[in-house]
Coordinates of C-alpha atoms in Angstrom, one line a residue:
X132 CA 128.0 189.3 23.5
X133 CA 124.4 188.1 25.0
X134 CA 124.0 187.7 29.0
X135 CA 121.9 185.1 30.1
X136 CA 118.3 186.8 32.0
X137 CA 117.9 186.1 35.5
X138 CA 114.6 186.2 37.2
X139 CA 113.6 189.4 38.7
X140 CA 113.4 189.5 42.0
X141 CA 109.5 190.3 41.3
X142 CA 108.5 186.8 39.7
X143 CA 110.5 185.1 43.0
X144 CA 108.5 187.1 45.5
X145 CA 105.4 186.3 43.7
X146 CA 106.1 182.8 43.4
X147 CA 106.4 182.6 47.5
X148 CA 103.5 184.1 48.3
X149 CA 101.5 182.1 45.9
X150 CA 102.9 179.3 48.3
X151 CA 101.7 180.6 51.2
X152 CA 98.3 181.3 50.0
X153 CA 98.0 177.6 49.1
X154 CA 99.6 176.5 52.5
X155 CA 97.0 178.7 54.2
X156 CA 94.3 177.4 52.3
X157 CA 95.6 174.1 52.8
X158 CA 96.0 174.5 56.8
X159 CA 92.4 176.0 56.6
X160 CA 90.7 173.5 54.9
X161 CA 91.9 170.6 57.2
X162 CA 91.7 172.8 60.3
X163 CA 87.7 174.4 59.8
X164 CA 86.9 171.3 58.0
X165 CA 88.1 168.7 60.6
X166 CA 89.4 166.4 58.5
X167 CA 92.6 164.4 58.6
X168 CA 95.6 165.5 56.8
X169 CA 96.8 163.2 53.9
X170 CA 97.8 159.9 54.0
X171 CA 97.1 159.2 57.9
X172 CA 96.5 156.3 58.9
X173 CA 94.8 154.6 61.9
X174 CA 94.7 151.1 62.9
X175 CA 96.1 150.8 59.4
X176 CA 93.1 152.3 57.1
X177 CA 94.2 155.8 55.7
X178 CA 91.8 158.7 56.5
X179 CA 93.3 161.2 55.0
X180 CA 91.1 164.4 54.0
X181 CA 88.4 162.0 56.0
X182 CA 86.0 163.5 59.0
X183 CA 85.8 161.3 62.2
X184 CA 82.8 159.8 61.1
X185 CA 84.1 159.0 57.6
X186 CA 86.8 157.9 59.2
X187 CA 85.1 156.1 62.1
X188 CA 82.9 154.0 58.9
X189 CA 85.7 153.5 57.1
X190 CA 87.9 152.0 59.8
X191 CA 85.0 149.6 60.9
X192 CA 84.1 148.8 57.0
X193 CA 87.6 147.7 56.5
X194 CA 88.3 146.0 60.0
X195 CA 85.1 143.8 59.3
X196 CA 86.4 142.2 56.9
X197 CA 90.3 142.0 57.1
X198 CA 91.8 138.7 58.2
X199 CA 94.2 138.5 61.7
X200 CA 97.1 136.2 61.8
X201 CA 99.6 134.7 64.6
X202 CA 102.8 133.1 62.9
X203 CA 105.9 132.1 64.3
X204 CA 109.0 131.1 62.6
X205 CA 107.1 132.4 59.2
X206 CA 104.1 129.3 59.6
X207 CA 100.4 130.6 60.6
X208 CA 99.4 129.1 63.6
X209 CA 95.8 130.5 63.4
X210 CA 93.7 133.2 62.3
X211 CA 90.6 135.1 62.7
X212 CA 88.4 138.5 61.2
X213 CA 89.3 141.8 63.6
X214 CA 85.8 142.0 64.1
X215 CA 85.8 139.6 66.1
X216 CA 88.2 141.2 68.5
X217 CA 85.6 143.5 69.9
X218 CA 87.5 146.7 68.5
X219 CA 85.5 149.5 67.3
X220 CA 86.5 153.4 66.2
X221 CA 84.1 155.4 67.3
X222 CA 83.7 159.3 66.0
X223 CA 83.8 160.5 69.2
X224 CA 87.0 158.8 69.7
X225 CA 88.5 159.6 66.6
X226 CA 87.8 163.4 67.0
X227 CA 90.6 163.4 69.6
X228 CA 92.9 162.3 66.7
X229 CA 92.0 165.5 64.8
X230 CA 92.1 167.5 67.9
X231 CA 96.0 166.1 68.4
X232 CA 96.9 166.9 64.4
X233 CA 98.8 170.2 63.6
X234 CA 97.1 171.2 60.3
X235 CA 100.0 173.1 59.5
X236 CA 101.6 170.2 58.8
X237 CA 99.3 169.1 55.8
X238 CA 102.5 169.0 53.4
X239 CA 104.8 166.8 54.9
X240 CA 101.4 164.4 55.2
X241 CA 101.7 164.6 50.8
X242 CA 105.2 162.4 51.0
X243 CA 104.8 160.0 54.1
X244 CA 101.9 158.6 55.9
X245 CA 101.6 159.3 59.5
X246 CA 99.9 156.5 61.7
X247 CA 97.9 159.0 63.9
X248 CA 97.4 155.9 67.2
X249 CA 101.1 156.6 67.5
X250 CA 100.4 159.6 69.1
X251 CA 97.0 158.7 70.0
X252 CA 95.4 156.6 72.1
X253 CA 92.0 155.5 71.9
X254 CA 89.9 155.2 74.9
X255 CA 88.6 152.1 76.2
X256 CA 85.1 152.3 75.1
X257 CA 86.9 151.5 71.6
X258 CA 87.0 147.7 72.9
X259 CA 84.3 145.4 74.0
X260 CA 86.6 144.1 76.7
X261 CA 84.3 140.8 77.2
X262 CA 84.3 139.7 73.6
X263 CA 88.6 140.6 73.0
X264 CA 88.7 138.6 76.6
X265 CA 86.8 135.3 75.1
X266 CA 88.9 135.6 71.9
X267 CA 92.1 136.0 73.5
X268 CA 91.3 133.0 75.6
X269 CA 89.7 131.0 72.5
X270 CA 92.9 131.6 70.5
X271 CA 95.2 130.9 73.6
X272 CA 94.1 127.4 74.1
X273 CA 94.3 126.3 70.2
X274 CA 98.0 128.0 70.0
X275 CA 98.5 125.8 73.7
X276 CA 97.6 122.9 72.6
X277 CA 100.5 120.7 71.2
X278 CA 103.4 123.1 73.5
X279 CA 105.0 122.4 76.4
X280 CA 103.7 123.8 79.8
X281 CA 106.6 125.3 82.5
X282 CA 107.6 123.5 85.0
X283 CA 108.4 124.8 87.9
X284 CA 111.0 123.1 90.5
X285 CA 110.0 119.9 91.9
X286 CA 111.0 118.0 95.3
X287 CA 109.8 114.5 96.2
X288 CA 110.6 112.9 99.6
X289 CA 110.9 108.9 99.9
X290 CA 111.7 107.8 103.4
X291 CA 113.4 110.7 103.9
X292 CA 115.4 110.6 100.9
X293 CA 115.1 114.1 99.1
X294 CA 115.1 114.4 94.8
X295 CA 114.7 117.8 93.2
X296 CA 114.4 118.6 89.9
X297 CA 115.2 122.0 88.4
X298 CA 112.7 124.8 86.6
X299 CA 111.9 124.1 83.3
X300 CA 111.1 127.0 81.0
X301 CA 108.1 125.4 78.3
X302 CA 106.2 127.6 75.3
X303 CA 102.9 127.6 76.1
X304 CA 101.5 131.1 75.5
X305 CA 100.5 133.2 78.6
X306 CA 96.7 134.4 77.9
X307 CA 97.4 137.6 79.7
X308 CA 100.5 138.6 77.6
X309 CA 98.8 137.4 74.5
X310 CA 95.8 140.0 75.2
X311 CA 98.5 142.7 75.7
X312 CA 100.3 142.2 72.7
X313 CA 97.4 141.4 70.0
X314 CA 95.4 144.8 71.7
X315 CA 99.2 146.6 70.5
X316 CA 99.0 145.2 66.5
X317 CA 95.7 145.8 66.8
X318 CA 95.6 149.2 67.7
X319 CA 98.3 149.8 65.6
X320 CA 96.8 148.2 61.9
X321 CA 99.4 145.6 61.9
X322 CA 97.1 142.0 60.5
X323 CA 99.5 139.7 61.9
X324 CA 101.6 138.7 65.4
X325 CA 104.6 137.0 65.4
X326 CA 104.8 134.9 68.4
X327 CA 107.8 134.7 70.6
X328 CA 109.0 133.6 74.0
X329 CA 107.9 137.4 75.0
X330 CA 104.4 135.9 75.5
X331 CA 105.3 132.3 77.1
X332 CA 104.2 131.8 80.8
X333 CA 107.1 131.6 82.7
X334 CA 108.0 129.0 85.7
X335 CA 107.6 130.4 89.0
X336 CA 110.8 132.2 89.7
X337 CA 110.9 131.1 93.4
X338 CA 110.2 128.0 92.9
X339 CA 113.9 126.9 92.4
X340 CA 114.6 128.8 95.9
X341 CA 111.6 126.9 97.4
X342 CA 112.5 123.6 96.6
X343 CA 116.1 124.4 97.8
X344 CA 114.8 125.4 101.2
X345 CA 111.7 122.6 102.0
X346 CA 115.0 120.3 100.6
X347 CA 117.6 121.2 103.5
X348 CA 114.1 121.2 106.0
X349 CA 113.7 117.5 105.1
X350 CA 117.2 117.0 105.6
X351 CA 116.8 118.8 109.4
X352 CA 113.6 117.0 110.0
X353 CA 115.1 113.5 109.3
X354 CA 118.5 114.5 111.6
X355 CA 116.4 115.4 114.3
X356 CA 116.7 114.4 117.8
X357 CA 113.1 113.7 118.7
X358 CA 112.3 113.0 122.4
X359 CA 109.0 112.6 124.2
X360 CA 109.2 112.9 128.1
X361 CA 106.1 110.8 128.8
X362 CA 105.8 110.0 132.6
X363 CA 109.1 109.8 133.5
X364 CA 110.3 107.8 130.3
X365 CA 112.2 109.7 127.9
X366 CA 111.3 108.1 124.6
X367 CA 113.3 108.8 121.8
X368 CA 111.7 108.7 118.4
X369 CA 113.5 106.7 115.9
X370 CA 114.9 108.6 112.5
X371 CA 113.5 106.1 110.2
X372 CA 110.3 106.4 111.9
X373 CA 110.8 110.5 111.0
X374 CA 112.0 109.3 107.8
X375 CA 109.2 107.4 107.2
X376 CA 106.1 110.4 108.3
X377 CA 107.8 112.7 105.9
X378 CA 105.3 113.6 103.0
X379 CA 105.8 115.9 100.4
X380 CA 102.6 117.5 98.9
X381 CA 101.2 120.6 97.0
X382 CA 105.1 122.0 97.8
X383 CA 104.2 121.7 101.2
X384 CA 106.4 119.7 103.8
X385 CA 104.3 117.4 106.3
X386 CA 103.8 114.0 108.2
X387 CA 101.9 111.1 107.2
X388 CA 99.5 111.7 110.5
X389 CA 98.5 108.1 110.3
X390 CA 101.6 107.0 110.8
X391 CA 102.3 109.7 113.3
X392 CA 99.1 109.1 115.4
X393 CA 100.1 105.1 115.5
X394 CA 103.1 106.2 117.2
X395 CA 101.7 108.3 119.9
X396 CA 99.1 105.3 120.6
X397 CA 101.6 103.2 120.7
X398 CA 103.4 104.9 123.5
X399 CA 100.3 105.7 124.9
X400 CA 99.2 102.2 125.3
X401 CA 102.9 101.2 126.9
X402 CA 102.6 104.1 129.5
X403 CA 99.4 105.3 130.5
X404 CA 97.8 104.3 133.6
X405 CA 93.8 104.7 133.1
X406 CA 92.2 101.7 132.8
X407 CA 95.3 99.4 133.6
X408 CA 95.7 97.0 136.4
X409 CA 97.6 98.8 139.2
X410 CA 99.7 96.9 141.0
X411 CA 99.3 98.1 145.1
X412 CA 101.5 97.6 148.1
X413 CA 98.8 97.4 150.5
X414 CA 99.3 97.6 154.4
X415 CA 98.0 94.6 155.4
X416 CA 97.6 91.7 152.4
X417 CA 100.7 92.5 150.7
X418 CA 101.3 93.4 147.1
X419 CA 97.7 93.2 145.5
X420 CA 96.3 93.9 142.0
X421 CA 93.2 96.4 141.8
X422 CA 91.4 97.0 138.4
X423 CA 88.7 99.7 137.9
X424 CA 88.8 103.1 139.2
X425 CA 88.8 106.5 136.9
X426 CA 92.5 107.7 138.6
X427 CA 95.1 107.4 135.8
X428 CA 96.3 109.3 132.9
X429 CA 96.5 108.8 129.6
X430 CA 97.7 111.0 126.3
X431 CA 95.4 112.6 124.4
X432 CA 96.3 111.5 121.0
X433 CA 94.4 113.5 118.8
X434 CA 96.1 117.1 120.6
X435 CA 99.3 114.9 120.7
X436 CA 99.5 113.9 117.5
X437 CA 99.0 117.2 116.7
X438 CA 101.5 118.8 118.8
X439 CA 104.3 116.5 117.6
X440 CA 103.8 117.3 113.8
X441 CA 104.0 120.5 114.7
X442 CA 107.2 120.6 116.9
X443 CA 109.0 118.0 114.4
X444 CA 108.2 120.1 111.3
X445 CA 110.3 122.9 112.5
X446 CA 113.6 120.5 111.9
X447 CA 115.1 121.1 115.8
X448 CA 116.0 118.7 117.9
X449 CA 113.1 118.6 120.9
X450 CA 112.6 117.1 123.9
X451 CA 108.7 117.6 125.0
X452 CA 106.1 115.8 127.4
X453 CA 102.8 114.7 125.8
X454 CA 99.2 116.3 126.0
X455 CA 97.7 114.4 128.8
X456 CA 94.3 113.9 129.8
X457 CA 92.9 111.9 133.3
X458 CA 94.3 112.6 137.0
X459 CA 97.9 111.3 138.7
X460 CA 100.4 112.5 136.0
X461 CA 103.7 112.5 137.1
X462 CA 107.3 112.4 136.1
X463 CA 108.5 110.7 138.6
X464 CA 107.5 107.4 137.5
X465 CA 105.2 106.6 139.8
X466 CA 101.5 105.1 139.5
X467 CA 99.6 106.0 142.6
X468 CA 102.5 107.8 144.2
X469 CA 103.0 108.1 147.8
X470 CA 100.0 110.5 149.2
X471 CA 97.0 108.0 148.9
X472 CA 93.6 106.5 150.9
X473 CA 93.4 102.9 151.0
X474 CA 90.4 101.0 152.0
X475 CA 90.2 97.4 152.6
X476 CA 87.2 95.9 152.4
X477 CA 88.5 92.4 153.5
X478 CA 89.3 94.0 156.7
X479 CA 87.3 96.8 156.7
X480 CA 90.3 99.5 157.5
X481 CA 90.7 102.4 156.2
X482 CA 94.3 103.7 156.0
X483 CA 96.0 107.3 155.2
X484 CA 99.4 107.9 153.8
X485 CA 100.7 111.5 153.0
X486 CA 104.1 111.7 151.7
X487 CA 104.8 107.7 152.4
X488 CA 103.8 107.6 156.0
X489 CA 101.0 106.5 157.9
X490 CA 98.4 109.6 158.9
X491 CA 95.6 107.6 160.0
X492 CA 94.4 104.4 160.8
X493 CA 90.3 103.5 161.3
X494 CA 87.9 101.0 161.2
X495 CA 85.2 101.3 158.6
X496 CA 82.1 99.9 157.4
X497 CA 81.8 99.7 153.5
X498 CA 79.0 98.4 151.0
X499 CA 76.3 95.6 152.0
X500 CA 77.5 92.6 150.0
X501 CA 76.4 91.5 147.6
X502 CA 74.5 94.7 145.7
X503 CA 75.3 97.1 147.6
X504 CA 79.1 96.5 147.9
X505 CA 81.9 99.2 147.5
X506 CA 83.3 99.3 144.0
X507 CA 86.7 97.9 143.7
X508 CA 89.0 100.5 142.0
X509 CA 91.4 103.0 142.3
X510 CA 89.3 106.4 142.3
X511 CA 89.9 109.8 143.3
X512 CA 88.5 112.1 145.5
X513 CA 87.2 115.3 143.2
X514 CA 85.0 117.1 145.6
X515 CA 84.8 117.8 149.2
X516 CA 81.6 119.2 151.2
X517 CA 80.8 120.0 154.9
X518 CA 77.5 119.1 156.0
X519 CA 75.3 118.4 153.1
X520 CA 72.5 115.6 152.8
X521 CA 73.3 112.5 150.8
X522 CA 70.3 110.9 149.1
X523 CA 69.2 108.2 147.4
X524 CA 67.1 104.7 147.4
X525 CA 67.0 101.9 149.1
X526 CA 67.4 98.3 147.4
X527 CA 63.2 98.1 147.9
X528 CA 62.9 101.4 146.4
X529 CA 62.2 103.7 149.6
X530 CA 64.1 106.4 149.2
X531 CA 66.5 108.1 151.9
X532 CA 68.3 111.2 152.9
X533 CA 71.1 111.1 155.1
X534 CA 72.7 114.0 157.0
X535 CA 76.2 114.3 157.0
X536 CA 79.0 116.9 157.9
X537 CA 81.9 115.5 155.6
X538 CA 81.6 114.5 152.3
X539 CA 84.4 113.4 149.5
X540 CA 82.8 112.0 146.6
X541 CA 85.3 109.5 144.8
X542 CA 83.3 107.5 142.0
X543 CA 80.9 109.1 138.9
X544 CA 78.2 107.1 140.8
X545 CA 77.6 108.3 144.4
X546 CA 79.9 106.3 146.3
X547 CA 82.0 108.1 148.9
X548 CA 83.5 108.9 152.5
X549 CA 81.6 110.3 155.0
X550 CA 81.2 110.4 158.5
X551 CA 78.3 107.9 159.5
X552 CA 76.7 108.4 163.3
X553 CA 74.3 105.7 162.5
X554 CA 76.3 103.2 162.7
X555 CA 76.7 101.3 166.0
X556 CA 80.1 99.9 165.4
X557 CA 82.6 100.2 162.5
X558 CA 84.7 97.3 161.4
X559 CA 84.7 93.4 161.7
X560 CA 81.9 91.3 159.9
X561 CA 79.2 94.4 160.3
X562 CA 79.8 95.3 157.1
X563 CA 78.0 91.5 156.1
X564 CA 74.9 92.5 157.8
X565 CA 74.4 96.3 158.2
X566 CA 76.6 97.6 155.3
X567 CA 76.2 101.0 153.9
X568 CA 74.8 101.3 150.4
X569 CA 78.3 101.1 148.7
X570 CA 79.5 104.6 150.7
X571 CA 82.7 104.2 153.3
X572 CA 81.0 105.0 156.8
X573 CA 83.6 106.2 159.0
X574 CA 82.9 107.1 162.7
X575 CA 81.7 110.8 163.1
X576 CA 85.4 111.4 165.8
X577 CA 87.4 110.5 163.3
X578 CA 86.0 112.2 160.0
X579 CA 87.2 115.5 160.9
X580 CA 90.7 113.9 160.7
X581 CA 89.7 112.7 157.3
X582 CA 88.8 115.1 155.9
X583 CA 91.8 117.6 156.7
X584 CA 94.5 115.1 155.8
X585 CA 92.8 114.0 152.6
X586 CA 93.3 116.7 149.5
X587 CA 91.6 117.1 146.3
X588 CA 92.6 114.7 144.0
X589 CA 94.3 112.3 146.2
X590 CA 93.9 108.6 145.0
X591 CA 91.7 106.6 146.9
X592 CA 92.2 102.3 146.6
X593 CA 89.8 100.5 147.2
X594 CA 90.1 96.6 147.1

C-alpha cells in the first residue's frame, strides 16, 4: 500500500523566507524610493508606486479637467471643473503623505485602495483661499436663486395692537457651510455634493424669544400709567395716545417722536408762562394784565420729548415733571408767586412783597416818556452790584456815566434799579419831565433797603 508524500519541512521553510525577501524588498523599494504604496489614492487620483511630484502632476493633470457637481434629490443643480476651485497638490505637501505611510504595509495596499487625505491633511497653501471664496459665493447665489430665504420671527405693532408671526425655516444655502462642505468632497476626490438642509441658513434662533419679549413690552407700554407733573398740573397721558406713538422697526420697540413731541408742545403751550399775558393783582389799580418781560418758564421740548420716550419705553407706570427751561417754576401753581417787586409807573411807586406782605413802600421816578420810558413787563432781577458806574447815551448822543452804589439789573437791555442822588424828588408827574433813561431811580435812603430785601431772581412787574 502507497502513502501519500507530504512536503518536507525544508521546501515550507524555504517557501517563507522567499516571502520575506520579497516583503523586504517590497518595504524597501517604497521606503528608499519615496513612493506611494499601491493603489492609494488622494483627492481621488491613485498614486500608487508614484513620488510626490508624480503624484503632485498627476493629481493636478486629472483635477484640471474633471467636472464638480451639486445634486439634490438625484437632479444636478450646477456644475463646474475643480480647477476652478483654487485647489492645488503641491510636492511639498504631498511628501507628508509619504512621510505618514508605513511601507511595511505595501501588501495589504495590492487588495484595497487606501485614500491617503484620510489620514492626511493638506496644508492650507494647497488652496488659493480667494479664488475657492469667489466660487463658493458664485455657486451659492445660482443654487439661491429660486429657494426660500428664513424667516425669522416677526412682530408688528398697529395702535398698540401687537401680531407676531413665528420662525420660518426656508432652503436657501448658507455660503459659509457650503465652503465647508465642498472643501471636505474636495479634499476627499468625491466629484459631486449632495445638498441637504445641513447647509441651509438657519432663522435666528432668538428671534422667536425676541419677539415674545418686545411683544409683552408693547403690551406694558400701552397699560401704562403715564403722568407728567408740569407746574402743579398732574397731566395724565392718554393710552390711546401711547397706543398710537408705538412704532415697531428694525425689531426695535420705539415712539413715533413726531407724535410724541406734539404732545409735549401741546402741554407746553397750555402751561407755560414765558411770553404769556400775566394776569397781576396790583396794590393800587386792581387786577391788571402785563405782557412782556423774560420771567416765565416754559418746557424744553426737544430734552422733553426726549425724556418721555425714554421713561415710557421701559413699560412702568411714571409720574415725572418736565425738563424746563426760563425762571419762576413752581409746583405750586402759581405765576409770579408771592415774593415779588412791583413798580407802577402810573403812580410812580415802587412796592416790595416777600412771602405775601408788604416790605417796602417808595416813591420812584421811572423812564422819560415817550423814548426813554420803562419797559412794561414782568422781568427778573439776575444780577446785583454795590457801587459800580452805569453808562450809556443820551437821546442826543452824549454819552454818560453815572455812579451808583446799588445795582439790580432786570431786562437784557440796561434797564434797572438803582439808587439815584441826582434826582431832586421822586414820584408824582417828575417822571414827565426829568425821567431817567428807562432805569427805576429810587432815593439813595431807601436803596439800601432795596437791595437787602430783593433776592436774585425775584420777579420784578413793571406796568
Amino acid at each position: 500500500m502507497r502513502h501519500k508524500s507530504k512536503p518536507s519541512w525544508r521546501f515550507i521553510g524555504l517557501f517563507i523566507i522567499l516571502l520575506a525577501i520579497i516583503y523586504g524588498i517590497g518595504a524597501y523599494h517604497f521606503d528608499s524610493n519615496n513612493r506611494f504604496l499601491p493603489n492609494t489614492k488622494i483627492a481621488g487620483v491613485n498614486v500608487g508606486n508614484k513620488t510626490a511630484h508624480q503624484a503632485s502632476t498627476l493629481i493636478n493633470k486629472q483635477l484640471a479637467n474633471r467636472k464638480f457637481s451639486i445634486t439634490q434629490n438625484g437632479k444636478i443643480l450646477t456644475s463646474f471643473n475643480t480647477n476652478q476651485t483654487g485647489f492645488t497638490f503641491h510636492s511639498s505637501s504631498l511628501k507628508s503623505a509619504l512621510n505618514n505611510q508605513t511601507s511595511w504595509s505595501w501588501p495589504l495596499h495590492l487588495v484595497s485602495s487606501v485614500e491617503a487625505s484620510k489620514t492626511t491633511k493638506f496644508s492650507s497653501t494647497t488652496v488659493n483661499s480667494s479664488q475657492f471664496n469667489k466660487l463658493v459665493a458664485t455657486e451659492t447665489a445660482k443654487l439661491n436663486q429660486n429657494r426660500t430665504a428664513s424667516t425669522p420671527a416677526s412682530l408688528k405693532v398697529s395702535n398698540g395692537k401687537v401680531t407676531t408671526t413665528d420662525a420660518k425655516q426656508g432652503n436657501q444655502v448658507d455660503v459659509t457651510k457650503l465652503a465647508t462642505s465642498l472643501k471636505k468632497a474636495l479634499t476627499n476626490g468625491a466629484t459631486a455634493l449632495k445638498l441637504d438642509s445641513s447647509v441651509y441658513k438657519t432663522a435666528q434662533a432668538n428671534s422667536s424669544a425676541k419677539t415674545a419679549t418686545d411683544a409683552k413690552l408693547v403690551k406694558e407700554i400701552v397699560n401704562e400709567k403715564a403722568v407728567i407733573n408740569v407746574g402743579g398740573h398732574k397731566v395724565t397721558i392718554p393710552t390711546s395716545d401711547l397706543a398710537k406713538w408705538i412704532t415697531y422697526n428694525n425689531n426695535q420697540i420705539s415712539l413715533n417722536q413726531r407724535l410724541v413731541k406734539a404732545y409735549v408742545t401741546k402741554i407746553d403751550n397750555k402751561y407755560k408762562t414765558y411770553g404769556k399775558t400775566k394776569t397781576f393783582k396790583s396794590t393800587l389799580r386792581g387786577t391788571v394784565k402785563v405782557s412782556g418781560g423774560f420771567y416765565g418758564w416754559s418746557i424744553k421740548i426737544a430734552d422733553e420729548t426726549t425724556a418721555l420716550t425714554q421713561e415710557i419705553l421701559k413699560g412702568k407706570s411714571f409720574e415725572r415733571e418736565p425738563v424746563i427751561q426760563g425762571t419762576g417754576y413752581n409746583t405750586k401753581k402759581q405765576i409770579i408767586g408771592n415774593t415779588y417787586v412791583e413798580v407802577d409807573k402810573k403812580n410812580q411807586k415802587m412796592f416790595i412783597y416777600v412771602d405775601g406782605k408788604l416790605k417796602l413802600k417808595t416813591n420812584v421816578v421811572t423812564g422819560l416818556p415817550p423814548k426813554q420810558t420803562t419797559t412794561t413787563g414782568v422781568w427778573s432781577v439776575w444780577a446785583k452790584k454795590r457801587n459800580t458806574t452805569l453808562r450809556g447815551n443820551e437821546l442826543d448822543g452824549t454819552a454818560y456815566a453815572s455812579k451808583v452804589s446799588y445795582w439790580m439789573p432786570i431786562d437784557d437791555t440796561g434797564i434797572g434799579i438803582h439808587d439815584a442822588s441826582w434826582q431832586p424828588t421822586f414820584g408824582g408827574t417828575w417822571y414827565k419831565t426829568h425821567g431817567s433813561n428807562g432805569c427805576v431811580n429810587t432815593p439813595p435812603s431807601v436803596m439800601p433797603k432795596v437791595y437787602k430785601l430783593v433776592a436774585l431772581g425775584t420777579p420784578v412787574i413793571v406796568f
